[in-house]
mmCIF file of C-alpha atoms in Angstrom:
data_model
loop_
_atom_site.group_PDB
_atom_site.id
_atom_site.type_symbol
_atom_site.label_atom_id
_atom_site.label_comp_id
_atom_site.label_asym_id
_atom_site.label_seq_id
_atom_site.Cartn_x
_atom_site.Cartn_y
_atom_site.Cartn_z
ATOM 1 C CA UNK A 213 -0.165 0.142 0.194
ATOM 2 C CA UNK A 214 1.311 3.393 -1.138
ATOM 3 C CA UNK A 215 -1.587 5.524 -1.167
ATOM 4 C CA UNK A 216 -3.704 5.673 1.914
ATOM 5 C CA UNK A 217 -7.344 7.162 2.473
ATOM 6 C CA UNK A 218 -7.422 10.859 3.080
ATOM 7 C CA UNK A 219 -8.118 10.518 6.520
ATOM 8 C CA UNK A 220 -4.513 8.194 6.852
ATOM 9 C CA UNK A 221 -2.836 10.984 4.852
ATOM 10 C CA UNK A 222 -4.114 13.775 7.473
ATOM 11 C CA UNK A 223 -3.558 11.895 10.439
ATOM 12 C CA UNK A 224 0.300 10.656 8.759
ATOM 13 C CA UNK A 225 1.289 14.271 7.977
ATOM 14 C CA UNK A 226 2.133 15.324 11.483
ATOM 15 C CA UNK A 227 3.548 12.258 12.357
ATOM 16 C CA UNK A 228 6.269 12.557 9.308
ATOM 17 C CA UNK A 229 7.072 16.039 10.961
ATOM 18 C CA UNK A 230 6.949 15.299 14.492
ATOM 19 C CA UNK A 231 6.225 11.585 15.054
ATOM 20 C CA UNK A 232 4.793 12.204 18.901
ATOM 21 C CA UNK A 233 4.450 8.832 20.450
ATOM 22 C CA UNK A 234 1.690 6.837 20.325
ATOM 23 C CA UNK A 235 0.572 7.523 16.841
ATOM 24 C CA UNK A 236 -1.966 5.094 15.547
ATOM 25 C CA UNK A 237 0.185 3.242 13.128
ATOM 26 C CA UNK A 238 2.974 2.965 15.574
ATOM 27 C CA UNK A 239 3.585 -0.238 17.338
ATOM 28 C CA UNK A 240 1.763 -0.674 20.464
ATOM 29 C CA UNK A 241 3.259 0.883 23.799
ATOM 30 C CA UNK A 242 2.743 -2.397 25.693
ATOM 31 C CA UNK A 243 4.780 -4.208 23.055
ATOM 32 C CA UNK A 244 7.387 -6.225 24.845
ATOM 33 C CA UNK A 245 10.437 -5.838 22.862
ATOM 34 C CA UNK A 246 12.633 -3.391 24.217
ATOM 35 C CA UNK A 247 12.690 0.217 22.639
ATOM 36 C CA UNK A 248 16.292 1.514 21.709
ATOM 37 C CA UNK A 249 17.561 5.025 20.327
ATOM 38 C CA UNK A 250 20.209 5.000 17.895
ATOM 39 C CA UNK A 251 23.534 7.032 18.340
ATOM 40 C CA UNK A 252 24.328 9.261 15.587
ATOM 41 C CA UNK A 253 28.308 9.450 14.525
ATOM 42 C CA UNK A 254 28.137 10.801 10.924
ATOM 43 C CA UNK A 255 25.732 12.646 9.094
ATOM 44 C CA UNK A 256 25.868 12.524 5.168
ATOM 45 C CA UNK A 257 24.095 14.454 2.440
ATOM 46 C CA UNK A 258 21.027 12.233 0.665
ATOM 47 C CA UNK A 259 19.383 13.317 -2.371
ATOM 48 C CA UNK A 260 16.028 15.201 -1.377
ATOM 49 C CA UNK A 261 14.213 13.959 -4.646
ATOM 50 C CA UNK A 262 14.928 10.212 -3.683
ATOM 51 C CA UNK A 263 12.211 8.448 -2.699
ATOM 52 C CA UNK A 264 14.125 5.841 -1.310
ATOM 53 C CA UNK A 265 12.781 1.935 -1.318
ATOM 54 C CA UNK A 266 16.140 0.394 -0.788
ATOM 55 C CA UNK A 267 19.549 0.711 0.638
ATOM 56 C CA UNK A 268 22.680 -1.747 0.469
ATOM 57 C CA UNK A 269 26.320 -0.591 1.618
ATOM 58 C CA UNK A 270 28.520 -1.897 -1.109
ATOM 59 C CA UNK A 271 32.278 -1.266 0.442
ATOM 60 C CA UNK A 272 34.415 1.494 -0.334
ATOM 61 C CA UNK A 273 32.043 4.205 0.165
ATOM 62 C CA UNK A 274 29.186 3.286 -2.242
ATOM 63 C CA UNK A 275 25.691 2.551 -1.971
ATOM 64 C CA UNK A 276 23.012 0.667 -3.848
ATOM 65 C CA UNK A 277 20.003 2.895 -3.473
ATOM 66 C CA UNK A 278 16.690 1.817 -5.284
ATOM 67 C CA UNK A 279 13.824 4.516 -5.857
ATOM 68 C CA UNK A 280 10.172 4.600 -5.788
ATOM 69 C CA UNK A 281 7.508 6.708 -7.957
ATOM 70 C CA UNK A 282 6.160 6.067 -11.456
ATOM 71 C CA UNK A 283 8.308 7.527 -13.796
ATOM 72 C CA UNK A 284 11.246 7.844 -11.219
ATOM 73 C CA UNK A 285 11.549 4.569 -10.107
ATOM 74 C CA UNK A 286 15.302 3.110 -10.375
ATOM 75 C CA UNK A 287 18.282 1.917 -9.353
ATOM 76 C CA UNK A 288 21.632 3.692 -8.538
ATOM 77 C CA UNK A 289 25.090 3.813 -6.820
ATOM 78 C CA UNK A 290 25.785 6.616 -4.482
ATOM 79 C CA UNK A 291 28.789 8.202 -2.844
ATOM 80 C CA UNK A 292 27.911 8.409 0.856
ATOM 81 C CA UNK A 293 30.521 10.704 1.659
ATOM 82 C CA UNK A 294 28.820 13.041 -1.172
ATOM 83 C CA UNK A 295 25.518 11.975 -1.772
ATOM 84 C CA UNK A 296 26.393 11.994 -5.499
ATOM 85 C CA UNK A 297 24.684 9.584 -8.322
ATOM 86 C CA UNK A 298 27.794 7.652 -9.978
ATOM 87 C CA UNK A 299 25.788 5.331 -11.742
ATOM 88 C CA UNK A 300 21.995 4.566 -12.270
ATOM 89 C CA UNK A 301 19.290 3.240 -14.393
ATOM 90 C CA UNK A 302 15.641 3.589 -14.472
ATOM 91 C CA UNK A 303 13.252 0.506 -13.538
ATOM 92 C CA UNK A 304 12.997 -1.480 -16.718
ATOM 93 C CA UNK A 305 9.175 -0.912 -17.137
ATOM 94 C CA UNK A 306 9.033 2.650 -17.383
ATOM 95 C CA UNK A 307 5.333 2.575 -15.475
ATOM 96 C CA UNK A 308 6.282 0.567 -12.554
ATOM 97 C CA UNK A 309 6.507 1.575 -9.050
ATOM 98 C CA UNK A 310 9.865 0.529 -8.142
ATOM 99 C CA UNK A 311 10.722 -0.951 -4.540
ATOM 100 C CA UNK A 312 13.352 -2.431 -2.648
ATOM 101 C CA UNK A 313 16.802 -3.653 -4.201
ATOM 102 C CA UNK A 314 19.626 -5.804 -3.013
ATOM 103 C CA UNK A 315 22.878 -6.917 -4.350
ATOM 104 C CA UNK A 316 23.748 -11.117 -4.401
ATOM 105 C CA UNK A 317 26.616 -12.837 -5.811
ATOM 106 C CA UNK A 318 27.419 -9.850 -8.275
ATOM 107 C CA UNK A 319 23.396 -9.673 -9.566
ATOM 108 C CA UNK A 320 21.285 -6.817 -8.156
ATOM 109 C CA UNK A 321 17.439 -7.930 -7.522
ATOM 110 C CA UNK A 322 14.722 -5.018 -7.829
ATOM 111 C CA UNK A 323 11.225 -4.911 -6.863
ATOM 112 C CA UNK A 324 8.345 -3.478 -8.533
ATOM 113 C CA UNK A 325 5.093 -2.433 -6.224
ATOM 114 C CA UNK A 326 1.904 -4.084 -8.095
ATOM 115 C CA UNK A 327 3.586 -5.217 -11.521
ATOM 116 C CA UNK A 328 4.380 -8.823 -9.799
ATOM 117 C CA UNK A 329 7.765 -8.496 -11.524
ATOM 118 C CA UNK A 330 11.274 -8.730 -10.111
ATOM 119 C CA UNK A 331 14.324 -7.760 -12.244
ATOM 120 C CA UNK A 332 18.296 -9.114 -12.131
ATOM 121 C CA UNK A 333 20.563 -6.729 -13.035
ATOM 122 C CA UNK A 334 24.263 -7.127 -13.422
ATOM 123 C CA UNK A 335 26.269 -5.882 -10.707
ATOM 124 C CA UNK A 336 28.587 -3.724 -12.616
ATOM 125 C CA UNK A 337 26.655 -2.592 -15.612
ATOM 126 C CA UNK A 338 23.353 -2.795 -14.110
ATOM 127 C CA UNK A 339 22.082 -4.068 -17.486
ATOM 128 C CA UNK A 340 19.084 -5.973 -16.969
ATOM 129 C CA UNK A 341 19.749 -10.045 -17.247
ATOM 130 C CA UNK A 342 16.656 -11.239 -15.852
ATOM 131 C CA UNK A 343 13.173 -11.151 -14.863
ATOM 132 C CA UNK A 344 11.111 -13.040 -12.179
ATOM 133 C CA UNK A 345 7.237 -12.926 -11.917
ATOM 134 C CA UNK A 346 5.410 -13.339 -8.199
ATOM 135 C CA UNK A 347 2.505 -12.984 -6.747
ATOM 136 C CA UNK A 348 1.003 -10.187 -4.666
ATOM 137 C CA UNK A 349 3.105 -6.577 -3.852
ATOM 138 C CA UNK A 350 6.800 -6.253 -3.397
ATOM 139 C CA UNK A 351 8.093 -3.904 -0.862
ATOM 140 C CA UNK A 352 11.531 -4.665 0.616
ATOM 141 C CA UNK A 353 13.833 -7.183 -0.489
ATOM 142 C CA UNK A 354 17.567 -8.116 1.138
ATOM 143 C CA UNK A 355 19.519 -11.357 1.549
ATOM 144 C CA UNK A 356 21.303 -13.889 4.001
ATOM 145 C CA UNK A 357 24.222 -14.496 1.522
ATOM 146 C CA UNK A 358 22.290 -17.290 -0.029
ATOM 147 C CA UNK A 359 18.498 -16.640 -0.263
ATOM 148 C CA UNK A 360 16.811 -13.687 -0.968
ATOM 149 C CA UNK A 361 14.409 -11.995 1.461
ATOM 150 C CA UNK A 362 11.330 -10.245 0.787
ATOM 151 C CA UNK A 363 8.327 -8.607 2.356
ATOM 152 C CA UNK A 364 5.115 -7.348 0.756
ATOM 153 C CA UNK A 365 3.446 -4.997 3.242
ATOM 154 C CA UNK A 366 1.774 -7.804 5.538
ATOM 155 C CA UNK A 367 3.616 -9.312 8.523
ATOM 156 C CA UNK A 368 5.413 -12.244 6.547
ATOM 157 C CA UNK A 369 9.169 -12.162 5.144
ATOM 158 C CA UNK A 370 9.340 -14.669 2.340
ATOM 159 C CA UNK A 371 13.026 -16.538 1.749
ATOM 160 C CA UNK A 372 13.378 -16.951 -1.823
ATOM 161 C CA UNK A 373 15.907 -18.891 -4.479
ATOM 162 C CA UNK A 374 17.740 -16.238 -6.370
ATOM 163 C CA UNK A 375 17.987 -18.574 -9.416
ATOM 164 C CA UNK A 376 14.028 -19.005 -9.513
ATOM 165 C CA UNK A 377 12.376 -16.776 -7.045
ATOM 166 C CA UNK A 378 10.406 -19.412 -5.922
ATOM 167 C CA UNK A 379 9.348 -18.690 -1.925
ATOM 168 C CA UNK A 380 11.239 -21.492 -0.003
ATOM 169 C CA UNK A 381 10.200 -20.197 3.345
ATOM 170 C CA UNK A 382 8.024 -17.867 4.783
ATOM 171 C CA UNK A 383 7.825 -16.411 9.009
ATOM 172 C CA UNK A 384 5.218 -14.183 10.249
ATOM 173 C CA UNK A 385 6.396 -11.180 11.976
ATOM 174 C CA UNK A 386 4.960 -10.666 15.902
ATOM 175 C CA UNK A 387 5.589 -8.684 18.640
ATOM 176 C CA UNK A 388 4.410 -10.212 22.036
ATOM 177 C CA UNK A 389 2.210 -12.585 19.725
ATOM 178 C CA UNK A 390 0.518 -9.834 17.647
ATOM 179 C CA UNK A 391 1.153 -9.437 14.015
ATOM 180 C CA UNK A 392 3.643 -6.707 12.851
ATOM 181 C CA UNK A 393 2.360 -5.477 9.744
ATOM 182 C CA UNK A 394 3.645 -3.169 6.827
ATOM 183 C CA UNK A 395 6.933 -4.680 6.324
ATOM 184 C CA UNK A 396 8.828 -2.438 4.006
ATOM 185 C CA UNK A 397 12.621 -1.924 3.410
ATOM 186 C CA UNK A 398 15.008 -4.996 5.009
ATOM 187 C CA UNK A 399 18.300 -5.611 5.949
ATOM 188 C CA UNK A 400 19.911 -8.800 7.228
ATOM 189 C CA UNK A 401 22.856 -8.173 9.621
ATOM 190 C CA UNK A 402 24.653 -10.420 11.899
ATOM 191 C CA UNK A 403 21.665 -13.094 11.971
ATOM 192 C CA UNK A 404 19.090 -10.580 12.335
ATOM 193 C CA UNK A 405 16.423 -9.020 9.352
ATOM 194 C CA UNK A 406 16.105 -5.129 10.389
ATOM 195 C CA UNK A 407 12.862 -3.823 9.074
ATOM 196 C CA UNK A 408 11.348 -0.265 8.488
ATOM 197 C CA UNK A 409 7.435 -0.503 9.275
ATOM 198 C CA UNK A 410 5.760 1.941 6.996
ATOM 199 C CA UNK A 411 4.405 5.451 8.539
ATOM 200 C CA UNK A 412 5.788 4.471 11.681
ATOM 201 C CA UNK A 413 9.334 6.094 13.012
ATOM 202 C CA UNK A 414 10.367 2.716 14.240
ATOM 203 C CA UNK A 415 12.661 -0.396 12.997
ATOM 204 C CA UNK A 416 12.046 -3.484 13.979
ATOM 205 C CA UNK A 417 15.009 -6.229 14.660
ATOM 206 C CA UNK A 418 13.529 -9.455 13.766
ATOM 207 C CA UNK A 419 14.811 -12.932 14.686
ATOM 208 C CA UNK A 420 14.135 -14.916 11.399
ATOM 209 C CA UNK A 421 14.066 -18.080 13.302
ATOM 210 C CA UNK A 422 10.890 -17.287 14.948
ATOM 211 C CA UNK A 423 9.777 -14.239 13.232
ATOM 212 C CA UNK A 424 9.772 -12.392 16.786
ATOM 213 C CA UNK A 425 10.420 -8.789 17.228
ATOM 214 C CA UNK A 426 13.508 -8.614 19.586
ATOM 215 C CA UNK A 427 13.986 -5.186 19.527
ATOM 216 C CA UNK A 428 12.204 -1.718 18.636
ATOM 217 C CA UNK A 429 14.860 1.116 17.444
ATOM 218 C CA UNK A 430 13.735 4.252 17.699
ATOM 219 C CA UNK A 431 14.172 6.897 14.631
ATOM 220 C CA UNK A 432 12.211 9.506 15.894
ATOM 221 C CA UNK A 433 14.682 11.927 16.815
ATOM 222 C CA UNK A 434 16.346 11.505 13.223
ATOM 223 C CA UNK A 435 13.178 11.628 11.549
ATOM 224 C CA UNK A 436 12.301 15.183 13.262
ATOM 225 C CA UNK A 437 16.010 16.485 12.157
ATOM 226 C CA UNK A 438 15.662 15.312 8.676
ATOM 227 C CA UNK A 439 11.902 16.806 8.371
ATOM 228 C CA UNK A 440 13.843 20.558 10.030
ATOM 229 C CA UNK A 441 16.316 20.284 7.732
ATOM 230 C CA UNK A 442 14.383 19.610 4.769
ATOM 231 C CA UNK A 443 11.764 22.777 5.984
ATOM 232 C CA UNK A 444 15.051 24.712 5.927
ATOM 233 C CA UNK A 445 16.182 24.015 2.579
ATOM 234 C CA UNK A 446 12.220 25.098 1.471
ATOM 235 C CA UNK A 447 10.846 21.465 1.198
ATOM 236 C CA UNK A 448 7.855 20.552 3.011
ATOM 237 C CA UNK A 449 7.389 16.788 4.156
ATOM 238 C CA UNK A 450 4.855 15.087 3.320
ATOM 239 C CA UNK A 451 2.970 11.839 5.195
ATOM 240 C CA UNK A 452 5.126 9.247 3.071
ATOM 241 C CA UNK A 453 8.477 10.947 3.651
ATOM 242 C CA UNK A 454 9.033 8.533 6.661
ATOM 243 C CA UNK A 455 11.997 6.443 7.620
ATOM 244 C CA UNK A 456 13.078 4.269 4.935
ATOM 245 C CA UNK A 457 16.340 2.468 4.378
ATOM 246 C CA UNK A 458 18.907 0.266 6.093
ATOM 247 C CA UNK A 459 22.447 -0.620 5.218
ATOM 248 C CA UNK A 460 24.957 -2.211 7.365
ATOM 249 C CA UNK A 461 28.565 -1.045 7.314
ATOM 250 C CA UNK A 462 30.726 -3.947 8.386
ATOM 251 C CA UNK A 463 33.887 -2.739 8.893
ATOM 252 C CA UNK A 464 32.608 -0.262 11.648
ATOM 253 C CA UNK A 465 29.797 -2.352 12.633
ATOM 254 C CA UNK A 466 27.684 0.509 12.398
ATOM 255 C CA UNK A 467 24.307 1.326 10.395
ATOM 256 C CA UNK A 468 23.163 3.590 8.113
ATOM 257 C CA UNK A 469 19.496 4.988 8.398
ATOM 258 C CA UNK A 470 17.519 6.824 5.978
ATOM 259 C CA UNK A 471 14.443 7.997 4.917
ATOM 260 C CA UNK A 472 11.978 8.767 1.705
ATOM 261 C CA UNK A 473 12.955 11.967 0.024
ATOM 262 C CA UNK A 474 15.178 12.659 3.308
ATOM 263 C CA UNK A 475 17.751 15.365 2.583
ATOM 264 C CA UNK A 476 20.110 13.435 5.296
ATOM 265 C CA UNK A 477 21.584 9.826 5.740
ATOM 266 C CA UNK A 478 22.444 8.916 9.293
ATOM 267 C CA UNK A 479 25.273 6.775 10.589
ATOM 268 C CA UNK A 480 24.587 5.397 13.978
ATOM 269 C CA UNK A 481 25.472 2.712 16.285
ATOM 270 C CA UNK A 482 23.125 0.260 17.762
ATOM 271 C CA UNK A 483 23.488 -2.513 20.547
ATOM 272 C CA UNK A 484 24.615 -5.596 19.474
ATOM 273 C CA UNK A 485 26.116 -4.604 16.156
ATOM 274 C CA UNK A 486 29.977 -5.359 16.151
ATOM 275 C CA UNK A 487 32.874 -4.850 13.541
ATOM 276 C CA UNK A 488 32.787 -8.096 10.966
ATOM 277 C CA UNK A 489 36.056 -10.290 11.326
ATOM 278 C CA UNK A 490 37.637 -9.509 8.306
ATOM 279 C CA UNK A 491 36.432 -6.245 7.761
ATOM 280 C CA UNK A 492 39.189 -3.321 7.947
ATOM 281 C CA UNK A 493 38.042 -0.914 10.155
ATOM 282 C CA UNK A 494 38.185 2.685 9.212
ATOM 283 C CA UNK A 495 36.965 5.604 11.178
ATOM 284 C CA UNK A 496 33.650 7.561 9.994
ATOM 285 C CA UNK A 497 33.877 9.907 7.325
ATOM 286 C CA UNK A 498 33.634 13.504 8.095
ATOM 287 C CA UNK A 499 30.204 14.755 9.292
ATOM 288 C CA UNK A 500 28.057 16.866 6.880
ATOM 289 C CA UNK A 501 24.758 18.160 7.771
ATOM 290 C CA UNK A 502 22.564 17.634 4.773
#
């Protein structure tokens, strides 16, 4: 779902600017999983016109990002430090609403929202090398190094064969036994799936074996800062300019968190994240206020 009712649009516009606690779309206050706030270590500029749908750190200071909106959807490589787009291609179906993207074994997999088509792109040239059909909607996609993991806006996560796109496993995500719906952009990190929850300022940390949410990451301060920065740039955030985009930097053990049409990409520290063995540790890039 990308175009809510007028009433939802009205009630969601204010959260896009301030995200007050207890908004209707947010997870329940009685959620059992603990709520944690990320510690910002660096800020980077981000394209204010990029409706971020997918995000992945490629190493060497480069990001893979996919964007949405009909006529504006595509996949791009972006310099983390500058926010500069160094390579881009449009979503192969020009009328499609592009969704998440992930790189696995040299292939970029890119979802569409309602077309039921996923594209396989060459990881270097970004030329299309294949297409897959699937049922339902496409929202977020990541990988665990072997399988693709996708979301469709429900409370389900699906594991897929990267060669056929066939579903091999499905896990329902819950918090205290209650389904967590609107799972959007995904990132698999050190044995857990992290998921943006659409129209909320929170990211769910999910146990992929049970589907249980083990922690909620509160992005409220980041969302407020991003909205304030956008306003200073003369751009008024809309109801849909919510947090979306999660990427892990293994050599620093940090996370990148962003949003749709956000002017800033935040590098943060979170409990439990560690520098990965074999990764070359490097200091954060210089701070930049977007």
